[in-house]
Every structure is written in C-alpha cells, then in structure tokens.
Amino acid sequence: MRNAEVALHFDELADLYELDGAVSYRVIAYRNAAKSIREANASVEEMTKARRVTELAGVGKTIAEKLQVLFETGEIPAAQKLKSKYPPGLVEITRLPGFGPKRARKLFDELGIASLDDLRKAAEAERLREIPGFGPKAEESVLVALDAGLDDRTKPRLLLSRARAIAESLAGALREHPAAERVEIAGSARRWTDTCKDLDLVAASSDPAALAEAFSGLPLIGEVHSSGTAGVRAVTHNGMSIDLRIVGPESFGNLLQHFTGSNKHNEALRTDAVRRGFHVSEYGVVDDSTGTSHACATEEEVYELIGLRYIEPELRENRGELQAARDGTLPELVRVEDIRGELHCHSTTSDGRNTIEEMTAAARELGYEYIAITDHSASHGFGNDVQPDELRRQTERIRELDARTDGIRILAGSEVNVLPDGSLDYEDDLLAELDWVIGSLHSSFRMGEQEQTERMIKAMEHPLVDAIGHPTGRLIDRRRPYAIDVEAISRAAARTGTFLEINGNPDRRDLSDVNVRIAVEVGATIVIDSDGHGTETLPNVQYGVATARRGWLTATQVANTRSWEELDALRKRGAPARA
DNA sequence: GCCGTTTTCGGCCCGACTGTTTTCAGTCG
C-alpha cells in the first residue's frame, strides 16, 4: 500500500474520532501521523514490517499497531467501528464553512441529520433553529454554501503560477499607495507550494484605514467581505479569496512570519518557543521571564529571538527545518541565479512556438551559458514527431548556428520517448550524434508499478540517456503520477549516473518537493529545466527551483548549476574522452 | 495519542470573529 493511501486511512480516522468527541490532542495526533506518513521518504509498509515505523515523527506504539493491522487486513478496526456509528455524510457536513465536528454531531444527535441532503431539507424547513446554538443565520448560511458548492473540496485550488500572478499584481498596486511602507506576499504563495487555496498579503502602514480602503477599490477585487484597520477580506472576480493584513512597521516581521505559515510550521515553532520561555504571535514575541513583548520589524529578528537561524519560507512545512535551524544545519538552498543552462526546451521543429534562434536569444537574455534544444522524437503524436532525417538536419543546423553565435553554447538534443519495453525510439547511432538526451515517458501510463519502474530503469541503463524528464508524469490536480517506485528509480539514477529532472512547468513540477528529497537522499543528481515551449516559458525554471528549494536542495546537488564542461564531466558518458 | 537538555506524567500554539449569547463555544486561519 502506498504512503499516500495509508495517510488517507489515518486522516479518515482523525475525522471519525473528532465526530466521536475524542480529546482534541488525540485527533491532532492522528493528523500529524497522517502527514508524517504522507511525506515519509521510504515505504511505510516496509518500515512497519521492519518494526522501524516509530522512527517517523508522530508515530508511536498505538499507531504502529494500527499500521500493522491495516497492512494485514486492509482496514483499521477502530475506523470500522466508528464508521458503523456515524454515516459518511456527517464528515461532509464538517467541511461546510462554519460547520465543524461539534456542530455536525449536534445536527446528527438532535435532528438525525446524516447527509448534506438532510441538512438542506432541515434548513429549508427552518428546523435548525430548534437546536440551541443554531439560529436563522445558520439556516441561511447552509443554503448559501450548498447552492454555491462552497465546501472545501469542491472549491478549486489555483495553480501557483496563476496565484502568484494575481498576488504580484495586487502587491504591486498596493506598493504604489503612499500609505504603504512595506507590502509582501505571504501564505502558501510565498512558500511556493504547488497550488494555493487563497492568497495572503501583508502590509506595514502608518495609515491602515487608507490602505485598506485603497485595496478594496482595486479593479481586481470583486467583492469585499469585511474591511477595517486590521485588514481586508475580499474575493477577486474569478473567485480567489484574498486576505490582506495591515500592521505598523514595528511589527511587520511578526505579521509576515505568522501569515507565511505553514500552520504546521507555526504550531511547531510556538511549541518550541514556549519551552524556551517565549510566546509567539503575529503581534510580537513575549518573553516570559520579563513579561515584555518584543515587536520585530523583520522576520530574521523573530527567529533570532527564539534561538533559531532564519528559515527560508520554502522550508516552513515542519519537515525537520526547526531542528536544523537549532542545530545550524539548514541547507544553503539553490537559487534561480545559480542555474547556468537550460537543458529541456522545444522549438517549432516539434511542438514549440519559437525557432531555435529565438529560443537561444531568449536563453542568452536570461544569462544562460548553454541551451539544449530537445524536441520530441519519432513516435511522438499530435503531428509533433521528429523523424530521424529531420533530427539529423536539425543537428547540422544547430552546429552551424552555434559556430556563429556568441555568448551562449547551443547543444543539439532530443526528448526521446521511452517505449513500453524501456527501449528508445531513435537508433543509437543517431543518439550518439547528439550532445544531450532526455528520456521521457509519453505513453502507456497505466502500467503496473513494477513494470513501469523496470521500464524506466532500463532507459536509465542506456549509455546515451543523460536525464529522465518529468519522472512521475503527474499533472498537478489533473493527473496522478503513474505508478512508479521513486526510491528505486532514484537508486538506479545514482547507480547509472543518469540525472533526474525537476520539470519547471508549473503544471508539472515533477519531481515533486517530497520526491526530490527522496531522490537526493539516495544519491541521485538533479537537473532543473523549464520544458519551455516558447521564449516566454523559459523563466518557468523558477518553479523548478522553488520545488528544489522545498526539497532542501543545494546548488551542488543540481547538475546545471555547473558550466557545460563541468556538467559533461559529471555525466555517465564522461568527459575525459570528449573534452 | 505522542513525547521528553526542566517531564515516563502532564503537558500539548495563538488570536479574531461569528452567531448566538447575557459571558461564550465553536470555527477559522
């Protein structure tokens, strides 16, 4: 059973215990365990069998036993028992805004409401007001939420690229206002997560009311829900929730730290701070020994006050960063400026929108030292295939162009399809003429895990495959990764000297942050590419770098932070003979 | 239910808002 599926069992168990009125810390314990399991960098099933699963943070004796039973029987008995007690519709009710487990439980106990449908009928019949603690407003909000399909799961999350574009535009407009002293994007957009549920902006101002009013009037803002001197809650015309918070400049650091999150990071940070005698909130850091509250103008001061090194936003997921900040072992994260060459992009020869000349000029503009043109290969569909003769002609053209182009090296490459049996769809003698070969899967996504893993490993064993493109094939929120053993392919990558890609296309970001951490832990080396299909998408490498940073990567672990000569020497075909 | 350079028992983050209340529980971020 995969870690993600195991985690779902424990999230469900937490929901059920919550409905059952269990002590909240128990519920939190199951949720923490679920998170830990989801992000574990080894198979939790294997760890359980090896009796090592309690090494995971948040997994103790009881949860280890439940894991054991889950793997033996496919079920957790406690969950089975609770499921017979509470109908599945109750959990759905807890997802409605304003409804949590306590209120859902009350509805069930008092009126026998067991589903969203029951709830709608009771609200329409004005029966909710019979229950203490519920009134006409509750009935109204139920109907509004149900009509709008407003529960959390149906509300779409926005892809980071789109979310950041909106956030940057709003932040930019705010910065122009005379009352704005500092404006920053906070929340998940600042942590560069794959998607964002909503946007958080924070501002420092000596005239909050004026700034709040100006924000409410921005053209992007569709509807203002509440507005005051503390901030504004609003929704854009396309339905994105925006939270702007405003404080005085003296505590801007506290606010930014608080609203950057993640919740898990802040919880852990505060727990840690309490042990050291500090209470941290968005307004300041209270020192218990003196009773004084320190306002911090910068985030650095917040972390320093409680004895921690500064933690980059991308690391704030409670994945070990607090311990590392205490020990002084935080990694020095790779930066966009460290990337020296593009190794995966397309031209009009396959499905790109720009010529090789245009792509090259754009890459030089970005400060790159080299660019590999990697159009699709012979078996690629949609009329975008490149037959062997055409690739030969293109390679000759690239050699010519490279000879008369200054300031950047142009490499002849290909993104070659890995066929279902693990072979490639060009002959070896053709591949040998190229400078750079990426192997990618573009077909037969539904193979079983073992077969798919073997297919990819076979491709990596090919002496001319330099890197694997978008290794898990996921499309964020649209297509699940194909069944593949990430740890096994990472080991194979390390063994064969094949690089694994972080594809920077904001729809892909593949490998993911969690997977890339697994990959480098077993010794694989990464390349970060844009997979640009036009000059304007070459900067997408920033999303790849963000994923790398979220996976704790340093520049050394990324091959294309090196010069082409150094990279060439590092790869399996080796440099000595070719230098 | 988990966890331990103050603890193997007794803790476990913080503040605001909302709707329902005469002082607050539940929810949210």
JSON list of N, CA, C and O in Angstrom, two decimals, chain A residues 216-261:
[
{"chain": "A", "resi": 216, "resn": "SER", "atom": "N", "xyz": [-9.55, 47.82, -1.23]},
{"chain": "A", "resi": 216, "resn": "SER", "atom": "CA", "xyz": [-10.93, 47.42, -1.56]},
{"chain": "A", "resi": 216, "resn": "SER", "atom": "C", "xyz": [-11.36, 47.95, -2.91]},
{"chain": "A", "resi": 216, "resn": "SER", "atom": "O", "xyz": [-12.22, 47.38, -3.57]},
{"chain": "A", "resi": 217, "resn": "GLY", "atom": "N", "xyz": [-10.74, 49.07, -3.33]},
{"chain": "A", "resi": 217, "resn": "GLY", "atom": "CA", "xyz": [-11.14, 49.70, -4.58]},
{"chain": "A", "resi": 217, "resn": "GLY", "atom": "C", "xyz": [-10.36, 49.23, -5.79]},
{"chain": "A", "resi": 217, "resn": "GLY", "atom": "O", "xyz": [-10.63, 49.68, -6.91]},
{"chain": "A", "resi": 218, "resn": "LEU", "atom": "N", "xyz": [-9.40, 48.31, -5.60]},
{"chain": "A", "resi": 218, "resn": "LEU", "atom": "CA", "xyz": [-8.60, 47.86, -6.76]},
{"chain": "A", "resi": 218, "resn": "LEU", "atom": "C", "xyz": [-9.49, 47.13, -7.76]},
{"chain": "A", "resi": 218, "resn": "LEU", "atom": "O", "xyz": [-10.41, 46.40, -7.37]},
{"chain": "A", "resi": 219, "resn": "PRO", "atom": "N", "xyz": [-9.21, 47.28, -9.06]},
{"chain": "A", "resi": 219, "resn": "PRO", "atom": "CA", "xyz": [-10.05, 46.69, -10.09]},
{"chain": "A", "resi": 219, "resn": "PRO", "atom": "C", "xyz": [-10.16, 45.16, -10.01]},
{"chain": "A", "resi": 219, "resn": "PRO", "atom": "O", "xyz": [-11.19, 44.59, -10.36]},
{"chain": "A", "resi": 220, "resn": "LEU", "atom": "N", "xyz": [-9.09, 44.49, -9.52]},
{"chain": "A", "resi": 220, "resn": "LEU", "atom": "CA", "xyz": [-9.12, 43.03, -9.43]},
{"chain": "A", "resi": 220, "resn": "LEU", "atom": "C", "xyz": [-10.10, 42.53, -8.38]},
{"chain": "A", "resi": 220, "resn": "LEU", "atom": "O", "xyz": [-10.56, 41.39, -8.42]},
{"chain": "A", "resi": 221, "resn": "ILE", "atom": "N", "xyz": [-10.39, 43.38, -7.39]},
{"chain": "A", "resi": 221, "resn": "ILE", "atom": "CA", "xyz": [-11.23, 42.95, -6.27]},
{"chain": "A", "resi": 221, "resn": "ILE", "atom": "C", "xyz": [-12.70, 42.97, -6.68]},
{"chain": "A", "resi": 221, "resn": "ILE", "atom": "O", "xyz": [-13.22, 43.99, -7.16]},
{"chain": "A", "resi": 222, "resn": "GLY", "atom": "N", "xyz": [-13.34, 41.81, -6.50]},
{"chain": "A", "resi": 222, "resn": "GLY", "atom": "CA", "xyz": [-14.74, 41.71, -6.91]},
{"chain": "A", "resi": 222, "resn": "GLY", "atom": "C", "xyz": [-15.69, 42.08, -5.79]},
{"chain": "A", "resi": 222, "resn": "GLY", "atom": "O", "xyz": [-16.59, 42.89, -5.95]},
{"chain": "A", "resi": 223, "resn": "GLU", "atom": "N", "xyz": [-15.45, 41.47, -4.63]},
{"chain": "A", "resi": 223, "resn": "GLU", "atom": "CA", "xyz": [-16.39, 41.62, -3.53]},
{"chain": "A", "resi": 223, "resn": "GLU", "atom": "C", "xyz": [-15.61, 41.76, -2.23]},
{"chain": "A", "resi": 223, "resn": "GLU", "atom": "O", "xyz": [-14.69, 41.00, -1.99]},
{"chain": "A", "resi": 224, "resn": "VAL", "atom": "N", "xyz": [-15.96, 42.72, -1.40]},
{"chain": "A", "resi": 224, "resn": "VAL", "atom": "CA", "xyz": [-15.27, 42.90, -0.12]},
{"chain": "A", "resi": 224, "resn": "VAL", "atom": "C", "xyz": [-16.14, 42.34, 0.99]},
{"chain": "A", "resi": 224, "resn": "VAL", "atom": "O", "xyz": [-17.30, 42.72, 1.14]},
{"chain": "A", "resi": 225, "resn": "HIS", "atom": "N", "xyz": [-15.61, 41.36, 1.74]},
{"chain": "A", "resi": 225, "resn": "HIS", "atom": "CA", "xyz": [-16.39, 40.73, 2.80]},
{"chain": "A", "resi": 225, "resn": "HIS", "atom": "C", "xyz": [-16.30, 41.49, 4.11]},
{"chain": "A", "resi": 225, "resn": "HIS", "atom": "O", "xyz": [-17.27, 41.64, 4.82]},
{"chain": "A", "resi": 226, "resn": "SER", "atom": "N", "xyz": [-15.12, 41.93, 4.46]},
{"chain": "A", "resi": 226, "resn": "SER", "atom": "CA", "xyz": [-15.00, 42.75, 5.66]},
{"chain": "A", "resi": 226, "resn": "SER", "atom": "C", "xyz": [-13.79, 43.65, 5.50]},
{"chain": "A", "resi": 226, "resn": "SER", "atom": "O", "xyz": [-12.81, 43.28, 4.85]},
{"chain": "A", "resi": 227, "resn": "SER", "atom": "N", "xyz": [-13.86, 44.82, 6.04]},
{"chain": "A", "resi": 227, "resn": "SER", "atom": "CA", "xyz": [-12.77, 45.76, 5.88]},
{"chain": "A", "resi": 227, "resn": "SER", "atom": "C", "xyz": [-12.65, 46.62, 7.13]},
{"chain": "A", "resi": 227, "resn": "SER", "atom": "O", "xyz": [-13.65, 47.07, 7.68]},
{"chain": "A", "resi": 228, "resn": "GLY", "atom": "N", "xyz": [-11.44, 46.83, 7.59]},
{"chain": "A", "resi": 228, "resn": "GLY", "atom": "CA", "xyz": [-11.21, 47.67, 8.76]},
{"chain": "A", "resi": 228, "resn": "GLY", "atom": "C", "xyz": [-9.76, 48.07, 8.80]},
{"chain": "A", "resi": 228, "resn": "GLY", "atom": "O", "xyz": [-9.06, 47.93, 7.80]},
{"chain": "A", "resi": 229, "resn": "THR", "atom": "N", "xyz": [-9.31, 48.56, 9.96]},
{"chain": "A", "resi": 229, "resn": "THR", "atom": "CA", "xyz": [-7.92, 48.99, 10.01]},
{"chain": "A", "resi": 229, "resn": "THR", "atom": "C", "xyz": [-6.97, 47.80, 10.14]},
{"chain": "A", "resi": 229, "resn": "THR", "atom": "O", "xyz": [-5.78, 47.92, 9.89]},
{"chain": "A", "resi": 230, "resn": "ALA", "atom": "N", "xyz": [-7.49, 46.63, 10.55]},
{"chain": "A", "resi": 230, "resn": "ALA", "atom": "CA", "xyz": [-6.64, 45.46, 10.67]},
{"chain": "A", "resi": 230, "resn": "ALA", "atom": "C", "xyz": [-6.41, 44.80, 9.32]},
{"chain": "A", "resi": 230, "resn": "ALA", "atom": "O", "xyz": [-5.47, 44.03, 9.14]},
{"chain": "A", "resi": 231, "resn": "GLY", "atom": "N", "xyz": [-7.26, 45.11, 8.35]},
{"chain": "A", "resi": 231, "resn": "GLY", "atom": "CA", "xyz": [-7.08, 44.50, 7.04]},
{"chain": "A", "resi": 231, "resn": "GLY", "atom": "C", "xyz": [-8.38, 44.37, 6.28]},
{"chain": "A", "resi": 231, "resn": "GLY", "atom": "O", "xyz": [-9.41, 44.93, 6.66]},
{"chain": "A", "resi": 232, "resn": "VAL", "atom": "N", "xyz": [-8.31, 43.59, 5.20]},
{"chain": "A", "resi": 232, "resn": "VAL", "atom": "CA", "xyz": [-9.46, 43.43, 4.31]},
{"chain": "A", "resi": 232, "resn": "VAL", "atom": "C", "xyz": [-9.55, 41.95, 3.94]},
{"chain": "A", "resi": 232, "resn": "VAL", "atom": "O", "xyz": [-8.54, 41.31, 3.68]},
{"chain": "A", "resi": 233, "resn": "ARG", "atom": "N", "xyz": [-10.77, 41.44, 3.94]},
{"chain": "A", "resi": 233, "resn": "ARG", "atom": "CA", "xyz": [-11.00, 40.11, 3.37]},
{"chain": "A", "resi": 233, "resn": "ARG", "atom": "C", "xyz": [-11.88, 40.31, 2.15]},
{"chain": "A", "resi": 233, "resn": "ARG", "atom": "O", "xyz": [-12.93, 40.94, 2.23]},
{"chain": "A", "resi": 234, "resn": "ALA", "atom": "N", "xyz": [-11.43, 39.77, 1.04]},
{"chain": "A", "resi": 234, "resn": "ALA", "atom": "CA", "xyz": [-12.14, 40.04, -0.21]},
{"chain": "A", "resi": 234, "resn": "ALA", "atom": "C", "xyz": [-12.03, 38.85, -1.14]},
{"chain": "A", "resi": 234, "resn": "ALA", "atom": "O", "xyz": [-11.33, 37.88, -0.85]},
{"chain": "A", "resi": 235, "resn": "VAL", "atom": "N", "xyz": [-12.75, 38.92, -2.24]},
{"chain": "A", "resi": 235, "resn": "VAL", "atom": "CA", "xyz": [-12.72, 37.87, -3.25]},
{"chain": "A", "resi": 235, "resn": "VAL", "atom": "C", "xyz": [-12.51, 38.54, -4.61]},
{"chain": "A", "resi": 235, "resn": "VAL", "atom": "O", "xyz": [-13.13, 39.57, -4.89]},
{"chain": "A", "resi": 236, "resn": "THR", "atom": "N", "xyz": [-11.61, 37.97, -5.42]},
{"chain": "A", "resi": 236, "resn": "THR", "atom": "CA", "xyz": [-11.40, 38.53, -6.75]},
{"chain": "A", "resi": 236, "resn": "THR", "atom": "C", "xyz": [-12.58, 38.15, -7.65]},
{"chain": "A", "resi": 236, "resn": "THR", "atom": "O", "xyz": [-13.38, 37.29, -7.29]},
{"chain": "A", "resi": 237, "resn": "HIS", "atom": "N", "xyz": [-12.64, 38.75, -8.81]},
{"chain": "A", "resi": 237, "resn": "HIS", "atom": "CA", "xyz": [-13.74, 38.45, -9.72]},
{"chain": "A", "resi": 237, "resn": "HIS", "atom": "C", "xyz": [-13.78, 36.99, -10.13]},
{"chain": "A", "resi": 237, "resn": "HIS", "atom": "O", "xyz": [-14.83, 36.44, -10.43]},
{"chain": "A", "resi": 238, "resn": "ASN", "atom": "N", "xyz": [-12.61, 36.36, -10.14]},
{"chain": "A", "resi": 238, "resn": "ASN", "atom": "CA", "xyz": [-12.60, 34.93, -10.52]},
{"chain": "A", "resi": 238, "resn": "ASN", "atom": "C", "xyz": [-12.68, 34.00, -9.31]},
{"chain": "A", "resi": 238, "resn": "ASN", "atom": "O", "xyz": [-12.39, 32.82, -9.41]},
{"chain": "A", "resi": 239, "resn": "GLY", "atom": "N", "xyz": [-13.08, 34.55, -8.14]},
{"chain": "A", "resi": 239, "resn": "GLY", "atom": "CA", "xyz": [-13.40, 33.68, -7.01]},
{"chain": "A", "resi": 239, "resn": "GLY", "atom": "C", "xyz": [-12.26, 33.37, -6.06]},
{"chain": "A", "resi": 239, "resn": "GLY", "atom": "O", "xyz": [-12.39, 32.52, -5.18]},
{"chain": "A", "resi": 240, "resn": "MET", "atom": "N", "xyz": [-11.11, 34.03, -6.24]},
{"chain": "A", "resi": 240, "resn": "MET", "atom": "CA", "xyz": [-9.98, 33.77, -5.35]},
{"chain": "A", "resi": 240, "resn": "MET", "atom": "C", "xyz": [-10.12, 34.60, -4.07]},
{"chain": "A", "resi": 240, "resn": "MET", "atom": "O", "xyz": [-10.30, 35.82, -4.14]},
{"chain": "A", "resi": 241, "resn": "SER", "atom": "N", "xyz": [-10.05, 33.95, -2.91]},
{"chain": "A", "resi": 241, "resn": "SER", "atom": "CA", "xyz": [-10.14, 34.68, -1.65]},
{"chain": "A", "resi": 241, "resn": "SER", "atom": "C", "xyz": [-8.81, 35.36, -1.34]},
{"chain": "A", "resi": 241, "resn": "SER", "atom": "O", "xyz": [-7.75, 34.75, -1.46]},
{"chain": "A", "resi": 242, "resn": "ILE", "atom": "N", "xyz": [-8.88, 36.60, -0.93]},
{"chain": "A", "resi": 242, "resn": "ILE", "atom": "CA", "xyz": [-7.67, 37.36, -0.60]},
{"chain": "A", "resi": 242, "resn": "ILE", "atom": "C", "xyz": [-7.79, 37.89, 0.82]},
{"chain": "A", "resi": 242, "resn": "ILE", "atom": "O", "xyz": [-8.83, 38.42, 1.21]},
{"chain": "A", "resi": 243, "resn": "ASP", "atom": "N", "xyz": [-6.73, 37.73, 1.58]},
{"chain": "A", "resi": 243, "resn": "ASP", "atom": "CA", "xyz": [-6.69, 38.23, 2.94]},
{"chain": "A", "resi": 243, "resn": "ASP", "atom": "C", "xyz": [-5.55, 39.23, 3.03]},
{"chain": "A", "resi": 243, "resn": "ASP", "atom": "O", "xyz": [-4.39, 38.85, 2.85]},
{"chain": "A", "resi": 244, "resn": "LEU", "atom": "N", "xyz": [-5.87, 40.48, 3.24]},
{"chain": "A", "resi": 244, "resn": "LEU", "atom": "CA", "xyz": [-4.82, 41.49, 3.45]},
{"chain": "A", "resi": 244, "resn": "LEU", "atom": "C", "xyz": [-4.80, 41.86, 4.92]},
{"chain": "A", "resi": 244, "resn": "LEU", "atom": "O", "xyz": [-5.83, 42.18, 5.50]},
{"chain": "A", "resi": 245, "resn": "ARG", "atom": "N", "xyz": [-3.62, 41.79, 5.54]},
{"chain": "A", "resi": 245, "resn": "ARG", "atom": "CA", "xyz": [-3.50, 42.21, 6.92]},
{"chain": "A", "resi": 245, "resn": "ARG", "atom": "C", "xyz": [-2.52, 43.37, 7.00]},
{"chain": "A", "resi": 245, "resn": "ARG", "atom": "O", "xyz": [-1.50, 43.39, 6.31]},
{"chain": "A", "resi": 246, "resn": "ILE", "atom": "N", "xyz": [-2.87, 44.34, 7.87]},
{"chain": "A", "resi": 246, "resn": "ILE", "atom": "CA", "xyz": [-2.04, 45.54, 7.96]},
{"chain": "A", "resi": 246, "resn": "ILE", "atom": "C", "xyz": [-1.64, 45.79, 9.42]},
{"chain": "A", "resi": 246, "resn": "ILE", "atom": "O", "xyz": [-2.47, 45.70, 10.32]},
{"chain": "A", "resi": 247, "resn": "VAL", "atom": "N", "xyz": [-0.36, 46.05, 9.64]},
{"chain": "A", "resi": 247, "resn": "VAL", "atom": "CA", "xyz": [0.11, 46.44, 10.98]},
{"chain": "A", "resi": 247, "resn": "VAL", "atom": "C", "xyz": [1.06, 47.62, 10.84]},
{"chain": "A", "resi": 247, "resn": "VAL", "atom": "O", "xyz": [1.44, 48.00, 9.73]},
{"chain": "A", "resi": 248, "resn": "GLY", "atom": "N", "xyz": [1.48, 48.15, 11.97]},
{"chain": "A", "resi": 248, "resn": "GLY", "atom": "CA", "xyz": [2.50, 49.19, 11.97]},
{"chain": "A", "resi": 248, "resn": "GLY", "atom": "C", "xyz": [3.84, 48.58, 11.59]},
{"chain": "A", "resi": 248, "resn": "GLY", "atom": "O", "xyz": [4.06, 47.38, 11.79]},
{"chain": "A", "resi": 249, "resn": "PRO", "atom": "N", "xyz": [4.77, 49.37, 11.05]},
{"chain": "A", "resi": 249, "resn": "PRO", "atom": "CA", "xyz": [6.05, 48.87, 10.58]},
{"chain": "A", "resi": 249, "resn": "PRO", "atom": "C", "xyz": [6.84, 48.15, 11.67]},
{"chain": "A", "resi": 249, "resn": "PRO", "atom": "O", "xyz": [7.61, 47.22, 11.37]},
{"chain": "A", "resi": 250, "resn": "GLU", "atom": "N", "xyz": [6.64, 48.54, 12.94]},
{"chain": "A", "resi": 250, "resn": "GLU", "atom": "CA", "xyz": [7.45, 47.96, 14.01]},
{"chain": "A", "resi": 250, "resn": "GLU", "atom": "C", "xyz": [7.21, 46.47, 14.19]},
{"chain": "A", "resi": 250, "resn": "GLU", "atom": "O", "xyz": [8.09, 45.75, 14.64]},
{"chain": "A", "resi": 251, "resn": "SER", "atom": "N", "xyz": [6.01, 45.97, 13.83]},
{"chain": "A", "resi": 251, "resn": "SER", "atom": "CA", "xyz": [5.78, 44.53, 13.99]},
{"chain": "A", "resi": 251, "resn": "SER", "atom": "C", "xyz": [5.52, 43.82, 12.66]},
{"chain": "A", "resi": 251, "resn": "SER", "atom": "O", "xyz": [4.91, 42.76, 12.61]},
{"chain": "A", "resi": 252, "resn": "PHE", "atom": "N", "xyz": [6.02, 44.40, 11.58]},
{"chain": "A", "resi": 252, "resn": "PHE", "atom": "CA", "xyz": [5.83, 43.78, 10.27]},
{"chain": "A", "resi": 252, "resn": "PHE", "atom": "C", "xyz": [6.45, 42.38, 10.19]},
{"chain": "A", "resi": 252, "resn": "PHE", "atom": "O", "xyz": [5.89, 41.48, 9.58]},
{"chain": "A", "resi": 253, "resn": "GLY", "atom": "N", "xyz": [7.59, 42.21, 10.85]},
{"chain": "A", "resi": 253, "resn": "GLY", "atom": "CA", "xyz": [8.25, 40.91, 10.84]},
{"chain": "A", "resi": 253, "resn": "GLY", "atom": "C", "xyz": [7.40, 39.83, 11.49]},
{"chain": "A", "resi": 253, "resn": "GLY", "atom": "O", "xyz": [7.32, 38.70, 11.00]},
{"chain": "A", "resi": 254, "resn": "ASN", "atom": "N", "xyz": [6.73, 40.18, 12.59]},
{"chain": "A", "resi": 254, "resn": "ASN", "atom": "CA", "xyz": [5.86, 39.21, 13.26]},
{"chain": "A", "resi": 254, "resn": "ASN", "atom": "C", "xyz": [4.69, 38.81, 12.37]},
{"chain": "A", "resi": 254, "resn": "ASN", "atom": "O", "xyz": [4.34, 37.64, 12.25]},
{"chain": "A", "resi": 255, "resn": "LEU", "atom": "N", "xyz": [4.11, 39.82, 11.71]},
{"chain": "A", "resi": 255, "resn": "LEU", "atom": "CA", "xyz": [2.96, 39.56, 10.85]},
{"chain": "A", "resi": 255, "resn": "LEU", "atom": "C", "xyz": [3.35, 38.68, 9.66]},
{"chain": "A", "resi": 255, "resn": "LEU", "atom": "O", "xyz": [2.67, 37.70, 9.35]},
{"chain": "A", "resi": 256, "resn": "LEU", "atom": "N", "xyz": [4.45, 39.05, 9.02]},
{"chain": "A", "resi": 256, "resn": "LEU", "atom": "CA", "xyz": [4.90, 38.29, 7.85]},
{"chain": "A", "resi": 256, "resn": "LEU", "atom": "C", "xyz": [5.20, 36.84, 8.23]},
{"chain": "A", "resi": 256, "resn": "LEU", "atom": "O", "xyz": [4.81, 35.91, 7.54]},
{"chain": "A", "resi": 257, "resn": "GLN", "atom": "N", "xyz": [5.88, 36.68, 9.36]},
{"chain": "A", "resi": 257, "resn": "GLN", "atom": "CA", "xyz": [6.20, 35.32, 9.82]},
{"chain": "A", "resi": 257, "resn": "GLN", "atom": "C", "xyz": [4.92, 34.53, 10.07]},
{"chain": "A", "resi": 257, "resn": "GLN", "atom": "O", "xyz": [4.78, 33.40, 9.61]},
{"chain": "A", "resi": 258, "resn": "HIS", "atom": "N", "xyz": [3.98, 35.16, 10.76]},
{"chain": "A", "resi": 258, "resn": "HIS", "atom": "CA", "xyz": [2.74, 34.46, 11.10]},
{"chain": "A", "resi": 258, "resn": "HIS", "atom": "C", "xyz": [1.96, 34.06, 9.86]},
{"chain": "A", "resi": 258, "resn": "HIS", "atom": "O", "xyz": [1.50, 32.93, 9.73]},
{"chain": "A", "resi": 259, "resn": "PHE", "atom": "N", "xyz": [1.80, 34.99, 8.91]},
{"chain": "A", "resi": 259, "resn": "PHE", "atom": "CA", "xyz": [0.95, 34.71, 7.77]},
{"chain": "A", "resi": 259, "resn": "PHE", "atom": "C", "xyz": [1.66, 33.99, 6.62]},
{"chain": "A", "resi": 259, "resn": "PHE", "atom": "O", "xyz": [1.04, 33.67, 5.62]},
{"chain": "A", "resi": 260, "resn": "THR", "atom": "N", "xyz": [2.94, 33.73, 6.79]},
{"chain": "A", "resi": 260, "resn": "THR", "atom": "CA", "xyz": [3.61, 32.90, 5.79]},
{"chain": "A", "resi": 260, "resn": "THR", "atom": "C", "xyz": [3.36, 31.42, 6.09]},
{"chain": "A", "resi": 260, "resn": "THR", "atom": "O", "xyz": [3.33, 30.61, 5.18]},
{"chain": "A", "resi": 261, "resn": "GLY", "atom": "N", "xyz": [3.13, 31.11, 7.37]},
{"chain": "A", "resi": 261, "resn": "GLY", "atom": "CA", "xyz": [2.85, 29.72, 7.72]},
{"chain": "A", "resi": 261, "resn": "GLY", "atom": "C", "xyz": [4.09, 28.85, 7.52]},
{"chain": "A", "resi": 261, "resn": "GLY", "atom": "O", "xyz": [5.20, 29.34, 7.57]}
]
